[in-house]
């Protein structure tokens, strides 16, 4: 008898061809899924270059997008390459959605026996006076009582999303 490879019939050739196509398809299915998801992302504008997004605990700026993946640069300047197909099966938080402004939060904890009206007024003034802060929308101060402390949360928009950490530092130090 002749080995299968030496005896090429129509059926054997078809079986080899189908097996090869199946193997190749299985090998590139994730790549193809990411490319298709990338095309969808480009049309839907889920995120854009310059947006600040959070994906699975990683927060950073979208620096590059291609058909297969989005390149996210974190605060620590680490680049994370995320295939588009992964993003469409998980939650993505977009903090800027194409805008340059970005909401920032700064927390202060004070002794609960303080003057709350005065503390709120001082925190609004400190946040509003920052040159890194946008005047619109206005500063919002939230207050939450905890055992032994009162937490003030300042919500303010940075003029430029790339300055968000400088804004938070500025308000914290002046507060």
PDB file of C-alpha atoms in Angstrom:
ATOM      1  CA  UNK A   1       0.000   0.000   0.000  1.00  0.00           C
ATOM      2  CA  UNK A   2       1.039   3.573  -0.633  1.00  0.00           C
ATOM      3  CA  UNK A   3       1.075   6.172   2.210  1.00  0.00           C
ATOM      4  CA  UNK A   4      -1.735   8.738   2.239  1.00  0.00           C
ATOM      5  CA  UNK A   5       0.620  11.558   1.278  1.00  0.00           C
ATOM      6  CA  UNK A   6       1.813   9.750  -1.825  1.00  0.00           C
ATOM      7  CA  UNK A   7      -1.659   8.771  -2.939  1.00  0.00           C
ATOM      8  CA  UNK A   8      -3.456  12.036  -3.677  1.00  0.00           C
ATOM      9  CA  UNK A   9      -7.026  11.567  -4.638  1.00  0.00           C
ATOM     10  CA  UNK A  10      -9.719  14.198  -4.852  1.00  0.00           C
ATOM     11  CA  UNK A  11     -11.062  13.165  -1.448  1.00  0.00           C
ATOM     12  CA  UNK A  12      -7.617  13.260   0.215  1.00  0.00           C
ATOM     13  CA  UNK A  13      -6.786  16.632  -1.343  1.00  0.00           C
ATOM     14  CA  UNK A  14     -10.126  18.031  -0.201  1.00  0.00           C
ATOM     15  CA  UNK A  15      -9.589  16.679   3.336  1.00  0.00           C
ATOM     16  CA  UNK A  16      -6.108  18.239   3.507  1.00  0.00           C
ATOM     17  CA  UNK A  17      -7.387  21.565   2.157  1.00  0.00           C
ATOM     18  CA  UNK A  18     -10.348  21.680   4.565  1.00  0.00           C
ATOM     19  CA  UNK A  19      -8.101  20.752   7.502  1.00  0.00           C
ATOM     20  CA  UNK A  20      -5.585  23.455   6.551  1.00  0.00           C
ATOM     21  CA  UNK A  21      -8.249  26.139   6.174  1.00  0.00           C
ATOM     22  CA  UNK A  22      -9.836  25.114   9.480  1.00  0.00           C
ATOM     23  CA  UNK A  23      -6.436  25.234  11.256  1.00  0.00           C
ATOM     24  CA  UNK A  24      -5.569  28.603   9.736  1.00  0.00           C
ATOM     25  CA  UNK A  25      -9.002  30.008  10.618  1.00  0.00           C
ATOM     26  CA  UNK A  26      -8.687  28.817  14.191  1.00  0.00           C
ATOM     27  CA  UNK A  27      -5.181  30.343  14.428  1.00  0.00           C
ATOM     28  CA  UNK A  28      -6.286  33.813  13.272  1.00  0.00           C
ATOM     29  CA  UNK A  29      -9.824  33.978  14.718  1.00  0.00           C
ATOM     30  CA  UNK A  30      -8.778  36.275  17.607  1.00  0.00           C
ATOM     31  CA  UNK A  31      -6.910  38.550  15.223  1.00  0.00           C
ATOM     32  CA  UNK A  32      -9.897  38.742  12.866  1.00  0.00           C
ATOM     33  CA  UNK A  33     -12.267  39.369  15.797  1.00  0.00           C
ATOM     34  CA  UNK A  34     -10.039  42.229  16.967  1.00  0.00           C
ATOM     35  CA  UNK A  35      -9.902  43.748  13.474  1.00  0.00           C
ATOM     36  CA  UNK A  36     -13.690  43.588  13.127  1.00  0.00           C
ATOM     37  CA  UNK A  37     -14.096  45.094  16.609  1.00  0.00           C
ATOM     38  CA  UNK A  38     -11.550  47.774  15.638  1.00  0.00           C
ATOM     39  CA  UNK A  39     -13.619  48.743  12.611  1.00  0.00           C
ATOM     40  CA  UNK A  40     -16.697  48.977  14.844  1.00  0.00           C
ATOM     41  CA  UNK A  41     -14.746  51.102  17.369  1.00  0.00           C
ATOM     42  CA  UNK A  42     -13.630  53.498  14.631  1.00  0.00           C
ATOM     43  CA  UNK A  43     -17.197  53.990  13.421  1.00  0.00           C
ATOM     44  CA  UNK A  44     -18.859  54.136  16.857  1.00  0.00           C
ATOM     45  CA  UNK A  45     -16.140  56.410  18.283  1.00  0.00           C
ATOM     46  CA  UNK A  46     -16.270  54.554  21.612  1.00  0.00           C
ATOM     47  CA  UNK A  47     -12.916  56.158  22.425  1.00  0.00           C
ATOM     48  CA  UNK A  48     -10.595  58.449  20.530  1.00  0.00           C
ATOM     49  CA  UNK A  49      -6.946  59.417  20.671  1.00  0.00           C
ATOM     50  CA  UNK A  50      -6.566  61.734  23.661  1.00  0.00           C
ATOM     51  CA  UNK A  51      -9.487  60.240  25.630  1.00  0.00           C
ATOM     52  CA  UNK A  52      -8.861  59.056  29.176  1.00  0.00           C
ATOM     53  CA  UNK A  53     -10.351  55.616  29.643  1.00  0.00           C
ATOM     54  CA  UNK A  54     -10.393  52.945  32.316  1.00  0.00           C
ATOM     55  CA  UNK A  55     -10.266  49.297  31.318  1.00  0.00           C
ATOM     56  CA  UNK A  56     -10.058  46.485  33.878  1.00  0.00           C
ATOM     57  CA  UNK A  57      -8.517  48.750  36.534  1.00  0.00           C
ATOM     58  CA  UNK A  58      -6.064  50.457  34.167  1.00  0.00           C
ATOM     59  CA  UNK A  59      -6.607  54.212  33.717  1.00  0.00           C
ATOM     60  CA  UNK A  60      -4.777  56.129  31.050  1.00  0.00           C
ATOM     61  CA  UNK A  61      -4.788  58.157  27.870  1.00  0.00           C
ATOM     62  CA  UNK A  62      -5.490  56.634  24.470  1.00  0.00           C
ATOM     63  CA  UNK A  63      -2.287  57.379  22.546  1.00  0.00           C
ATOM     64  CA  UNK A  64      -2.737  55.228  19.452  1.00  0.00           C
ATOM     65  CA  UNK A  65      -5.416  53.191  17.740  1.00  0.00           C
ATOM     66  CA  UNK A  66      -5.113  50.779  14.869  1.00  0.00           C
ATOM     67  CA  UNK A  67      -7.461  48.176  13.477  1.00  0.00           C
ATOM     68  CA  UNK A  68      -6.374  45.499  15.953  1.00  0.00           C
ATOM     69  CA  UNK A  69      -5.794  47.311  19.251  1.00  0.00           C
ATOM     70  CA  UNK A  70      -5.881  50.480  21.299  1.00  0.00           C
ATOM     71  CA  UNK A  71      -2.668  51.695  22.980  1.00  0.00           C
ATOM     72  CA  UNK A  72      -3.306  53.089  26.458  1.00  0.00           C
ATOM     73  CA  UNK A  73      -0.583  54.974  28.362  1.00  0.00           C
ATOM     74  CA  UNK A  74      -1.155  54.901  32.114  1.00  0.00           C
ATOM     75  CA  UNK A  75      -0.307  57.536  34.703  1.00  0.00           C
ATOM     76  CA  UNK A  76       2.901  55.598  35.415  1.00  0.00           C
ATOM     77  CA  UNK A  77       3.781  55.880  31.688  1.00  0.00           C
ATOM     78  CA  UNK A  78       3.246  52.185  31.057  1.00  0.00           C
ATOM     79  CA  UNK A  79       1.809  51.327  27.674  1.00  0.00           C
ATOM     80  CA  UNK A  80      -0.984  48.790  27.659  1.00  0.00           C
ATOM     81  CA  UNK A  81      -1.995  47.329  24.316  1.00  0.00           C
ATOM     82  CA  UNK A  82      -5.584  46.119  24.446  1.00  0.00           C
ATOM     83  CA  UNK A  83      -7.092  44.200  21.516  1.00  0.00           C
ATOM     84  CA  UNK A  84     -10.383  45.803  20.495  1.00  0.00           C
ATOM     85  CA  UNK A  85     -12.153  42.426  20.822  1.00  0.00           C
ATOM     86  CA  UNK A  86     -11.342  42.388  24.569  1.00  0.00           C
ATOM     87  CA  UNK A  87     -12.787  45.852  25.064  1.00  0.00           C
ATOM     88  CA  UNK A  88     -16.105  44.893  23.502  1.00  0.00           C
ATOM     89  CA  UNK A  89     -16.584  42.110  26.033  1.00  0.00           C
ATOM     90  CA  UNK A  90     -15.738  44.282  29.069  1.00  0.00           C
ATOM     91  CA  UNK A  91     -16.785  47.597  30.534  1.00  0.00           C
ATOM     92  CA  UNK A  92     -14.838  50.638  29.375  1.00  0.00           C
ATOM     93  CA  UNK A  93     -15.172  53.904  31.291  1.00  0.00           C
ATOM     94  CA  UNK A  94     -14.502  56.967  29.128  1.00  0.00           C
ATOM     95  CA  UNK A  95     -13.764  60.004  31.309  1.00  0.00           C
ATOM     96  CA  UNK A  96     -13.481  62.531  28.472  1.00  0.00           C
ATOM     97  CA  UNK A  97     -15.455  61.243  25.449  1.00  0.00           C
ATOM     98  CA  UNK A  98     -13.683  63.497  22.986  1.00  0.00           C
ATOM     99  CA  UNK A  99     -13.542  66.546  25.298  1.00  0.00           C
ATOM    100  CA  UNK A 100     -10.350  68.094  26.567  1.00  0.00           C
ATOM    101  CA  UNK A 101     -11.855  68.760  30.025  1.00  0.00           C
ATOM    102  CA  UNK A 102     -11.829  66.023  32.637  1.00  0.00           C
ATOM    103  CA  UNK A 103     -13.629  65.879  35.973  1.00  0.00           C
ATOM    104  CA  UNK A 104     -11.275  65.462  38.921  1.00  0.00           C
ATOM    105  CA  UNK A 105     -12.054  64.668  42.524  1.00  0.00           C
ATOM    106  CA  UNK A 106     -10.110  65.701  45.600  1.00  0.00           C
ATOM    107  CA  UNK A 107     -10.975  64.471  49.087  1.00  0.00           C
ATOM    108  CA  UNK A 108     -10.388  66.232  52.388  1.00  0.00           C
ATOM    109  CA  UNK A 109     -11.056  64.686  55.805  1.00  0.00           C
ATOM    110  CA  UNK A 110     -11.748  67.064  58.681  1.00  0.00           C
ATOM    111  CA  UNK A 111     -12.537  66.711  62.361  1.00  0.00           C
ATOM    112  CA  UNK A 112     -16.355  66.480  62.657  1.00  0.00           C
ATOM    113  CA  UNK A 113     -16.511  69.416  65.116  1.00  0.00           C
ATOM    114  CA  UNK A 114     -15.470  72.028  62.502  1.00  0.00           C
ATOM    115  CA  UNK A 115     -17.633  74.768  60.939  1.00  0.00           C
ATOM    116  CA  UNK A 116     -19.047  73.003  57.850  1.00  0.00           C
ATOM    117  CA  UNK A 117     -20.305  76.130  56.043  1.00  0.00           C
ATOM    118  CA  UNK A 118     -16.910  77.822  56.407  1.00  0.00           C
ATOM    119  CA  UNK A 119     -15.014  74.677  55.312  1.00  0.00           C
ATOM    120  CA  UNK A 120     -17.182  74.325  52.203  1.00  0.00           C
ATOM    121  CA  UNK A 121     -16.697  78.003  51.278  1.00  0.00           C
ATOM    122  CA  UNK A 122     -12.914  77.755  51.689  1.00  0.00           C
ATOM    123  CA  UNK A 123     -12.712  74.575  49.584  1.00  0.00           C
ATOM    124  CA  UNK A 124     -14.842  76.089  46.793  1.00  0.00           C
ATOM    125  CA  UNK A 125     -12.602  79.197  46.770  1.00  0.00           C
ATOM    126  CA  UNK A 126      -9.391  77.133  46.707  1.00  0.00           C
ATOM    127  CA  UNK A 127     -10.645  74.966  43.847  1.00  0.00           C
ATOM    128  CA  UNK A 128     -12.071  77.872  41.841  1.00  0.00           C
ATOM    129  CA  UNK A 129      -8.869  79.903  42.136  1.00  0.00           C
ATOM    130  CA  UNK A 130      -6.690  77.210  40.560  1.00  0.00           C
ATOM    131  CA  UNK A 131      -5.333  78.260  37.163  1.00  0.00           C
ATOM    132  CA  UNK A 132      -5.604  74.624  36.069  1.00  0.00           C
ATOM    133  CA  UNK A 133      -9.364  74.471  36.738  1.00  0.00           C
ATOM    134  CA  UNK A 134     -12.116  75.169  34.252  1.00  0.00           C
ATOM    135  CA  UNK A 135     -14.730  77.710  35.413  1.00  0.00           C
ATOM    136  CA  UNK A 136     -17.479  75.642  33.777  1.00  0.00           C
ATOM    137  CA  UNK A 137     -19.072  73.558  35.072  1.00  0.00           C
ATOM    138  CA  UNK A 138     -18.816  75.065  38.558  1.00  0.00           C
ATOM    139  CA  UNK A 139     -17.110  73.418  41.518  1.00  0.00           C
ATOM    140  CA  UNK A 140     -19.259  70.930  43.439  1.00  0.00           C
ATOM    141  CA  UNK A 141     -18.486  70.020  47.031  1.00  0.00           C
ATOM    142  CA  UNK A 142     -20.065  66.921  48.534  1.00  0.00           C
ATOM    143  CA  UNK A 143     -20.011  66.107  52.234  1.00  0.00           C
ATOM    144  CA  UNK A 144     -20.167  62.680  53.884  1.00  0.00           C
ATOM    145  CA  UNK A 145     -20.054  62.004  57.612  1.00  0.00           C
ATOM    146  CA  UNK A 146     -17.958  59.131  58.922  1.00  0.00           C
ATOM    147  CA  UNK A 147     -17.267  58.090  62.510  1.00  0.00           C
ATOM    148  CA  UNK A 148     -14.501  60.464  63.611  1.00  0.00           C
ATOM    149  CA  UNK A 149     -14.254  62.458  60.346  1.00  0.00           C
ATOM    150  CA  UNK A 150     -16.157  64.476  57.776  1.00  0.00           C
ATOM    151  CA  UNK A 151     -15.162  63.862  54.166  1.00  0.00           C
ATOM    152  CA  UNK A 152     -15.394  66.718  51.678  1.00  0.00           C
ATOM    153  CA  UNK A 153     -15.242  65.655  48.031  1.00  0.00           C
ATOM    154  CA  UNK A 154     -14.440  68.408  45.550  1.00  0.00           C
ATOM    155  CA  UNK A 155     -15.516  67.756  41.970  1.00  0.00           C
ATOM    156  CA  UNK A 156     -13.894  70.082  39.473  1.00  0.00           C
ATOM    157  CA  UNK A 157     -12.978  69.964  35.793  1.00  0.00           C
ATOM    158  CA  UNK A 158      -9.403  70.373  34.620  1.00  0.00           C
ATOM    159  CA  UNK A 159      -8.904  72.740  31.664  1.00  0.00           C
ATOM    160  CA  UNK A 160      -6.779  70.076  30.013  1.00  0.00           C
ATOM    161  CA  UNK A 161      -7.113  66.367  30.824  1.00  0.00           C
ATOM    162  CA  UNK A 162      -3.315  66.034  30.796  1.00  0.00           C
ATOM    163  CA  UNK A 163      -3.179  68.446  33.769  1.00  0.00           C
ATOM    164  CA  UNK A 164      -5.571  66.456  35.984  1.00  0.00           C
ATOM    165  CA  UNK A 165      -2.932  65.305  38.466  1.00  0.00           C
ATOM    166  CA  UNK A 166      -1.360  68.750  38.707  1.00  0.00           C
ATOM    167  CA  UNK A 167      -4.820  70.161  39.442  1.00  0.00           C
ATOM    168  CA  UNK A 168      -5.453  67.577  42.173  1.00  0.00           C
ATOM    169  CA  UNK A 169      -2.027  68.284  43.698  1.00  0.00           C
ATOM    170  CA  UNK A 170      -2.554  72.053  43.519  1.00  0.00           C
ATOM    171  CA  UNK A 171      -5.907  71.868  45.319  1.00  0.00           C
ATOM    172  CA  UNK A 172      -4.611  69.376  47.899  1.00  0.00           C
ATOM    173  CA  UNK A 173      -1.558  71.475  48.796  1.00  0.00           C
ATOM    174  CA  UNK A 174      -3.439  74.770  48.944  1.00  0.00           C
ATOM    175  CA  UNK A 175      -6.298  73.135  50.885  1.00  0.00           C
TER     176      UNK A 175
END
